[in-house]
Short mmCIF file of C-alpha atoms in Angstrom, two decimals:
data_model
loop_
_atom_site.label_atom_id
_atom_site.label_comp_id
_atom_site.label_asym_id
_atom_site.label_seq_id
_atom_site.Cartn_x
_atom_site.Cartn_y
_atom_site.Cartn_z
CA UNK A 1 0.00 0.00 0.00
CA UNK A 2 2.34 2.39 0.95
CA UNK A 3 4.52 1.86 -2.56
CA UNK A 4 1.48 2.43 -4.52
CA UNK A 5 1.01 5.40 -2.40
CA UNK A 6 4.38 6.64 -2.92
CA UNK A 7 3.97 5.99 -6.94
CA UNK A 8 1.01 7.70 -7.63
CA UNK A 9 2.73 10.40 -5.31
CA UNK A 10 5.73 10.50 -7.60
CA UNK A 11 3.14 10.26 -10.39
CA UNK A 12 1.43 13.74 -9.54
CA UNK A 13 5.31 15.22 -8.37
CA UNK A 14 6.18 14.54 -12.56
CA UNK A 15 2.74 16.04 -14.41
CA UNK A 16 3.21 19.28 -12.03
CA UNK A 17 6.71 19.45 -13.07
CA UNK A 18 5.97 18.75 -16.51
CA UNK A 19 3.29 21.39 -16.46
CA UNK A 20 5.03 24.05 -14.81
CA UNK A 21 7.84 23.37 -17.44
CA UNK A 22 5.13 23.81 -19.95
CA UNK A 23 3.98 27.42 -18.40
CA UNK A 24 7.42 28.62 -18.47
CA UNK A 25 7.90 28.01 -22.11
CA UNK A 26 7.62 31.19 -24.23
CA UNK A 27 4.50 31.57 -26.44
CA UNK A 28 4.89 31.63 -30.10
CA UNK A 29 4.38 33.81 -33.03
CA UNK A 30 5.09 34.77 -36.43
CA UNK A 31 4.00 38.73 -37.27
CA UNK A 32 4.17 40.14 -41.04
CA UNK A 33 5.76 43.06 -41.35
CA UNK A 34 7.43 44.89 -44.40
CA UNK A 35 10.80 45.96 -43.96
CA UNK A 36 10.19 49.52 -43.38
CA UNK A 37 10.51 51.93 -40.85
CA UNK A 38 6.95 52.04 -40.45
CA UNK A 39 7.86 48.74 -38.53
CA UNK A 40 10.25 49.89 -36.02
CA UNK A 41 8.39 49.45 -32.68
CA UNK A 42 8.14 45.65 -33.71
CA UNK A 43 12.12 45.67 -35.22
CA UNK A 44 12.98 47.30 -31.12
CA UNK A 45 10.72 45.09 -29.70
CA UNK A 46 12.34 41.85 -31.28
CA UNK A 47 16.07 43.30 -31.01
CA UNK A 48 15.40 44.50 -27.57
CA UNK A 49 14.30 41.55 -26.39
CA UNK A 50 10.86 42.96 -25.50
CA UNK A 51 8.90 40.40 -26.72
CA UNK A 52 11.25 37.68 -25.14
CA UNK A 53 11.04 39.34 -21.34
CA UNK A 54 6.99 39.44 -22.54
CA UNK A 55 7.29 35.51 -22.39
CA UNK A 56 7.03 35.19 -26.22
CA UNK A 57 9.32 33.49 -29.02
CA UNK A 58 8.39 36.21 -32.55
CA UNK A 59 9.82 35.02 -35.74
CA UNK A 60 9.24 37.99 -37.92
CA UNK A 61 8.23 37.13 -41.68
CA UNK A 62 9.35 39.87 -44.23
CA UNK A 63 6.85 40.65 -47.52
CA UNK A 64 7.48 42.95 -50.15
CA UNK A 65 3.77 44.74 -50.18
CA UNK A 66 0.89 45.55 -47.57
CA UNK A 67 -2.07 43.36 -48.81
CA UNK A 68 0.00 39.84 -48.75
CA UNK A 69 0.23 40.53 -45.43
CA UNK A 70 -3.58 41.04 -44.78
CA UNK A 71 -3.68 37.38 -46.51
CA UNK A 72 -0.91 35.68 -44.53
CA UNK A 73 -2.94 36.50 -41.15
CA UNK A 74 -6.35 35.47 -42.48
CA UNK A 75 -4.86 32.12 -43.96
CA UNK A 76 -2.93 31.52 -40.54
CA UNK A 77 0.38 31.74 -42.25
CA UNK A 78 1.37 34.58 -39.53
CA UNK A 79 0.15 35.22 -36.47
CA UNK A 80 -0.20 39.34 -36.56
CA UNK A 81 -0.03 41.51 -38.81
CA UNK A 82 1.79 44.94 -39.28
CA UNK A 83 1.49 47.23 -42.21
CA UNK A 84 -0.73 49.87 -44.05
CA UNK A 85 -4.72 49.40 -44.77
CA UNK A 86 -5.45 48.80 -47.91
CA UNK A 87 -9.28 47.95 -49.47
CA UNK A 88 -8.23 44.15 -49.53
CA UNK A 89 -7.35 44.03 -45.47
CA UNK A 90 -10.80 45.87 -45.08
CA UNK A 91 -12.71 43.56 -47.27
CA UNK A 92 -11.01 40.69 -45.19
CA UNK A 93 -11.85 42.22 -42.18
CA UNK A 94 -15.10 43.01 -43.28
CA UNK A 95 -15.75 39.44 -43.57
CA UNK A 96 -14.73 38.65 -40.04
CA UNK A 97 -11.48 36.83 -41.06
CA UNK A 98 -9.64 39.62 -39.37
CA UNK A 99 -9.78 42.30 -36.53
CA UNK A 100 -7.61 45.53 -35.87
CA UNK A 101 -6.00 45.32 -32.44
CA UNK A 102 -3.92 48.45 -32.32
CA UNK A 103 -2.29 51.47 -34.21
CA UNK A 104 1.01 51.70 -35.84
CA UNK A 105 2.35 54.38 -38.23
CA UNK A 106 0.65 57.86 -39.26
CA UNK A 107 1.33 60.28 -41.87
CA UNK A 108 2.05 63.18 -40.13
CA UNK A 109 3.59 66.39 -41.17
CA UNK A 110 7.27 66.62 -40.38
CA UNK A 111 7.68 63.24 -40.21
CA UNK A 112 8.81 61.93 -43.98
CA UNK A 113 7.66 58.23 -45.00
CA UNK A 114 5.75 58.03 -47.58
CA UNK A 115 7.04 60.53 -50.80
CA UNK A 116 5.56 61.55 -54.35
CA UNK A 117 8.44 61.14 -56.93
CA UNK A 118 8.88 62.27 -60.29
CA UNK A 119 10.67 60.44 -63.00
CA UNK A 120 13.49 62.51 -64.07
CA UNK A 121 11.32 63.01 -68.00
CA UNK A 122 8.45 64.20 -66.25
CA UNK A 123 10.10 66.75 -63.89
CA UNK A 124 12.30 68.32 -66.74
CA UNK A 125 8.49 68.28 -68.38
CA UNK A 126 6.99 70.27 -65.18
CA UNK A 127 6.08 67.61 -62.57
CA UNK A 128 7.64 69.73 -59.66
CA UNK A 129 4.91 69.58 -57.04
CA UNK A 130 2.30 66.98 -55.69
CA UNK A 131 -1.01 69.35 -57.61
CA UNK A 132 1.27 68.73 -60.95
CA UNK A 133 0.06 64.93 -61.07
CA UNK A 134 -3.11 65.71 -62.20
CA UNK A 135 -3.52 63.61 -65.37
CA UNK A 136 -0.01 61.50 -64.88
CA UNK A 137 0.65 58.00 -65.43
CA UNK A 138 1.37 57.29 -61.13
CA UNK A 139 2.64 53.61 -60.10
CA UNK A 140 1.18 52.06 -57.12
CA UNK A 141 1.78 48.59 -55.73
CA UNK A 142 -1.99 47.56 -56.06
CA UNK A 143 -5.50 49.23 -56.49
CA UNK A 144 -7.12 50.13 -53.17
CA UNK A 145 -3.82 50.29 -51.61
CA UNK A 146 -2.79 52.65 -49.05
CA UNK A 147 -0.95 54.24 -52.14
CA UNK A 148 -4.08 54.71 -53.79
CA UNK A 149 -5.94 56.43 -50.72
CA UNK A 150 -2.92 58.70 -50.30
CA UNK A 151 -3.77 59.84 -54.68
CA UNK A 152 -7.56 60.13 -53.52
CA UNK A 153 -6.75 62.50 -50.87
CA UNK A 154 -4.73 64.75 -52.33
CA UNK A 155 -7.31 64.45 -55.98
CA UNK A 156 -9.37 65.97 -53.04
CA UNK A 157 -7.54 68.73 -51.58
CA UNK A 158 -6.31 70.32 -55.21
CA UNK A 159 -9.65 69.41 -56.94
CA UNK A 160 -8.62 67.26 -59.53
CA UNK A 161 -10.65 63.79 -60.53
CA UNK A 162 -8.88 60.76 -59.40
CA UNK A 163 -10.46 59.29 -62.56
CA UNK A 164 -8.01 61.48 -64.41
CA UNK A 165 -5.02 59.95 -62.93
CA UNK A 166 -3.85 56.94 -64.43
CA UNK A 167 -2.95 54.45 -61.78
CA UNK A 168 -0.31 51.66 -62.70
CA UNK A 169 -0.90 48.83 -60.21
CA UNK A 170 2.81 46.95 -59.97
CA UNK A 171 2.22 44.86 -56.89
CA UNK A 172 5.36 45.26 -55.51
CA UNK A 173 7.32 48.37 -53.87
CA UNK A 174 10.52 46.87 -55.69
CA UNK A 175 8.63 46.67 -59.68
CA UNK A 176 7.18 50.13 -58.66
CA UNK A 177 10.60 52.02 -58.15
CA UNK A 178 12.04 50.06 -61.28
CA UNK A 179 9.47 51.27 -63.03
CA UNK A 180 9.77 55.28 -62.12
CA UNK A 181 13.71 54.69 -62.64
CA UNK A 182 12.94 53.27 -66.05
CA UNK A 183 10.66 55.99 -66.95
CA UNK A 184 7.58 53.59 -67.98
CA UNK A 185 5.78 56.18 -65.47
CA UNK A 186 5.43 59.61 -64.38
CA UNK A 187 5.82 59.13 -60.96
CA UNK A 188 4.96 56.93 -58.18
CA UNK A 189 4.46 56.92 -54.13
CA UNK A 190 7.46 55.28 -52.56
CA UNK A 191 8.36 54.68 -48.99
CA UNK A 192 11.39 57.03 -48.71
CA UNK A 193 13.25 53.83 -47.60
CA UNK A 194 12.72 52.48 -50.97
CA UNK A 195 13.12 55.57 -52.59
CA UNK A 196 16.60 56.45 -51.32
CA UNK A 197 18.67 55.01 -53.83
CA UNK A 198 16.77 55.74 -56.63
CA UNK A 199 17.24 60.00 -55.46
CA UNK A 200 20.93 59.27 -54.38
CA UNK A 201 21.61 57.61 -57.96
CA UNK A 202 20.07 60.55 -59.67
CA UNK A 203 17.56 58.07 -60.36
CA UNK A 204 14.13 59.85 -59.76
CA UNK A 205 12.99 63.28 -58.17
CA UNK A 206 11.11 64.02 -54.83
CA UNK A 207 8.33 66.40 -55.41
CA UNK A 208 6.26 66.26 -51.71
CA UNK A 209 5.65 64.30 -48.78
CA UNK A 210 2.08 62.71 -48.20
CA UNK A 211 2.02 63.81 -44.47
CA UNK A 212 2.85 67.15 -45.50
CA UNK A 213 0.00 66.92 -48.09
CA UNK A 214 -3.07 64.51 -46.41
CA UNK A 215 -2.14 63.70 -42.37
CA UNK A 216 -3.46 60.18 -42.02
CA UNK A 217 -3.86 56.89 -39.99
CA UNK A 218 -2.13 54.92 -42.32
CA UNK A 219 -0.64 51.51 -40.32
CA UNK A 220 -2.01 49.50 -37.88
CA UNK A 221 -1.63 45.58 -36.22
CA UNK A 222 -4.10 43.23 -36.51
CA UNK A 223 -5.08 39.44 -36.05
CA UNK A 224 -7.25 36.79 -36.84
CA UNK A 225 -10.01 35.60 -35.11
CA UNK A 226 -7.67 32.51 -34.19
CA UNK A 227 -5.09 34.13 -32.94
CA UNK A 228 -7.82 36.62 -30.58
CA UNK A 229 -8.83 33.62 -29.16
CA UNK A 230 -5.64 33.39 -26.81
CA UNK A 231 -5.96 36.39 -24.94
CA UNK A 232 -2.73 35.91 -23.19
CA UNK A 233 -0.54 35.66 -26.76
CA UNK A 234 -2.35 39.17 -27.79
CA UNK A 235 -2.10 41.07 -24.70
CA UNK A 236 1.61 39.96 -24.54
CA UNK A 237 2.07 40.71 -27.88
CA UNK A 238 0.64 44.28 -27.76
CA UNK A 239 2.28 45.14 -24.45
CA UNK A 240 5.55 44.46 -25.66
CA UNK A 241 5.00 46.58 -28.80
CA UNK A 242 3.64 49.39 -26.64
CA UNK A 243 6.89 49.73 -24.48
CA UNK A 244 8.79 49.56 -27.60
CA UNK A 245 6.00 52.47 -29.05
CA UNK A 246 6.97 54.60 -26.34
CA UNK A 247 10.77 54.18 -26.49
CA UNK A 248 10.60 54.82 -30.26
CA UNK A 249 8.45 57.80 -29.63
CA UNK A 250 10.34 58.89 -26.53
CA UNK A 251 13.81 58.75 -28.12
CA UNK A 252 13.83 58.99 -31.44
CA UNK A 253 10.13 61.17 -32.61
CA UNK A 254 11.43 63.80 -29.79
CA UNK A 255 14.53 64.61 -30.88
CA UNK A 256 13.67 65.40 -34.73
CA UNK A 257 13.72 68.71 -36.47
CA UNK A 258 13.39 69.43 -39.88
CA UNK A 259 12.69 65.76 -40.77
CA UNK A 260 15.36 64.16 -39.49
CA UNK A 261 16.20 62.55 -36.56
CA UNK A 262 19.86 63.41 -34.85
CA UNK A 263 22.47 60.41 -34.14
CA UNK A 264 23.16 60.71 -31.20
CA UNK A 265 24.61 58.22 -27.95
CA UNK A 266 20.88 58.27 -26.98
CA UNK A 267 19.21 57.75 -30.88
CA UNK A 268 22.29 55.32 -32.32
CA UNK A 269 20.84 52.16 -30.96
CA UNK A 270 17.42 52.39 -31.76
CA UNK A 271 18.36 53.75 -35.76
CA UNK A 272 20.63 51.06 -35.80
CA UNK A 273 17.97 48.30 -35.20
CA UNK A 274 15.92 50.20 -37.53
CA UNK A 275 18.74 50.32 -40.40
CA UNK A 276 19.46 46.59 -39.85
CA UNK A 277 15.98 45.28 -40.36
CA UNK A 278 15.34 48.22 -42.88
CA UNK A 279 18.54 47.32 -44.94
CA UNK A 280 19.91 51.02 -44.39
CA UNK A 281 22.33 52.96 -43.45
CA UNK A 282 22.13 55.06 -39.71
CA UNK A 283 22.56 58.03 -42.12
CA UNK A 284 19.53 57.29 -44.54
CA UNK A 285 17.46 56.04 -41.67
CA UNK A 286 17.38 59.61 -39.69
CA UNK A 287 15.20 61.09 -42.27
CA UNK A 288 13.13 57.95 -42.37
CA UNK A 289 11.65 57.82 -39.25
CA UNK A 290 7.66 57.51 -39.37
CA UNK A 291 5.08 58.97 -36.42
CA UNK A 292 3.83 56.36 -34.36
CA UNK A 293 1.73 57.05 -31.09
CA UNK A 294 3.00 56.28 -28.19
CA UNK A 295 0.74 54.15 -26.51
CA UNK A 296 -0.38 52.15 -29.97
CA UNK A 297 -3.49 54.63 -30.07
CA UNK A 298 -5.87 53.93 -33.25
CA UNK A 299 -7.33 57.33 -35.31
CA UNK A 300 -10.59 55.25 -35.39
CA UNK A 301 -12.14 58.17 -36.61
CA UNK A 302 -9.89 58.53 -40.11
CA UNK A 303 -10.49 54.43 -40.23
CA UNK A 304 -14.31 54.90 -40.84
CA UNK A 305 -12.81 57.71 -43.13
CA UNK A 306 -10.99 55.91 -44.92
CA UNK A 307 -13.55 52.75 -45.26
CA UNK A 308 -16.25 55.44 -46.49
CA UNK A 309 -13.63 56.51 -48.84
CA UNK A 310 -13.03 53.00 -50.31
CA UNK A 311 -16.48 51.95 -50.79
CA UNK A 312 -17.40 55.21 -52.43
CA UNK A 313 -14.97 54.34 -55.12
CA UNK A 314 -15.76 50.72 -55.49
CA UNK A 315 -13.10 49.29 -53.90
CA UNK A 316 -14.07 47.99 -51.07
CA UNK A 317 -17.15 46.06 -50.05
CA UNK A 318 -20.24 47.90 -48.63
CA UNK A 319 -21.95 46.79 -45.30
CA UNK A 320 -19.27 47.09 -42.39
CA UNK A 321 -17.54 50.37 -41.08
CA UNK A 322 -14.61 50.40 -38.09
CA UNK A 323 -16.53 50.06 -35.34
CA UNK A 324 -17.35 46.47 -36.89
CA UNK A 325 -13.62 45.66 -37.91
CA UNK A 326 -12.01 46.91 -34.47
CA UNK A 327 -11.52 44.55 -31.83
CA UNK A 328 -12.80 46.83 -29.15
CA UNK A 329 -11.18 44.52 -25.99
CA UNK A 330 -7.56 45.89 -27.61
CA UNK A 331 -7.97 48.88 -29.71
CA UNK A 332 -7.19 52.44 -27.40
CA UNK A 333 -9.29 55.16 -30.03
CA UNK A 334 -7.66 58.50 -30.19
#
């Protein structure tokens, strides 16, 4: 009697052990992001080893243009995902196959990211200023991108008909700056990342900034309905990329003037996490440094904009708006 006792004893001793060994292991994730500085609260977080000391294990997965990403997290190929809204992640969402759990990047004035550029042709032929592209040939990675919404603005504020515009859908960041290099358009909207070579080569010319032109909510992180259902994995997930948020914000937002950011003994570790993901150079990535809040707020406000905006132009389903695509348990409004 008393060895049986003792075995079952011994018994219960191993399943605690084993399942306090299996609380202490580190919840995993994969989050799609584009390798932009849009990113770099999620970049700090990873380097930083935010998300580790958050009990998590991230593998990041890199994509070359917003709406894959959208895909990815509804098909349960990643986890989260962090990028620009676009009429596909709002049709998805729309359909309940994703929710948006927090805010990312803005445009913002004084705070360079996303840029209008002129082929070198059509500047020497008068494209000098974002109100010249009124009736250019404009590359975009895809129709009803964030690209797209940034055109349909500014059509807005200068009173010229989107419809005028030709749009050139290239589905890729990459095929859209070989394009404007190889003159096949007149211009295109470029993240400055992806832009810089093309300027420093004499390649292409900036005309404007699209924060300086049309302030917007343009990023955000979101999941799928999956991935909501373990609480623990988002609220983890989101605190770690608030603290990061803040030190981004804190740090690196602060100390800019003019559009760029100063290297500094306090700035050069956070730009340099930001060039390594980004594939930059500190000294590109100073004047590449997008507005994010500081505590992950969400413009909900420009998000029903922006859906209106989208459906009005046929791009994006009819019957939801972003109180229906928010995730209310996550999302702080600002």
């Amino acid at each position: 009697m008393i060895r049986c006792v003792r075995l079952v004893m011994a018994a219960c001793l191993t399943l605690v052990a084993m399942a306090t060994a299996h609380a202490d292991e580190p919840l995993k994730a994969r989050i799609g992001v584009l390798r932009l500085s849009s990113s770099a609260p999620v970049f700090i977080a990873q380097d930083k080893g935010y998300f580790r000391e958050a009990g998590l294990d991230i593998e990041l997965k890199f994509f070359d243009a917003a709406q894959p990403i959208a895909v990815a997290t509804t098909s349960g190929d990643v986890d989260f995902g962090v990028t620009a809204f676009t009429a596909g992640l709002y049709n998805l969402a729309g359909k309940g196959t994703l929710k948006v759990i927090g805010g990312m990047s803005r445009e913002k004035a004084g705070y360079p990211l996303i840029g209008y550029f002129a082929s070198n042709k059509a500047y020497e032929a008068g494209l000098k200023a974002p109100k010249d592209l009124d009736g250019k040939r404009i590359a975009v990675t895809q129709v009803g991108s964030s690209f797209h919404y940034s055109l349909g603005l500014l059509a807005d504020k200068y009173g010229f008909k989107l419809s005028d515009v030709k749009i050139v859908p290239l589905q890729s960041l990459s095929n859209a700056a070989a394009a404007l290099k190889g003159e096949t358009v007149d211009a295109a909207l470029l993240p400055v990342s992806t832009a810089r070579k093309l300027m420093d080569d004499g390649g292409a010319k900036l005309i404007g900034w699209v924060g300086d032109e049309t302030p917007w909510q343009l990023g955000a992180v979101f999941a799928s309905p999956k991935t909501l259902a373990n609480k623990a994995l988002v609220t983890k997930v989101l605190g770690a990329l608030e603290r990061a948020d803040r030190e981004y914000h804190d740090v690196i937002l602060a100390s800019m003037k003019d559009g760029k950011a100063p290297i500094t003994e306090k700035t050069k570790p956070l730009l340099d996490i930001i060039g390594k993901y980004t594939n930059l150079p500190v000294e590109q990535v100073v004047g590449n440094c997008a507005y994010i809040d500081p505590d992950g707020k969400l413009d909900v406000k420009n998000v029903d904009n922006q859906i209106k905006w989208l459906q009005a132009q046929g791009f994006a389903d009819k019957g939801y708006d972003a109180q229906s695509i928010i995730a209310k348990d996550y999302v702080k409004p600002d």
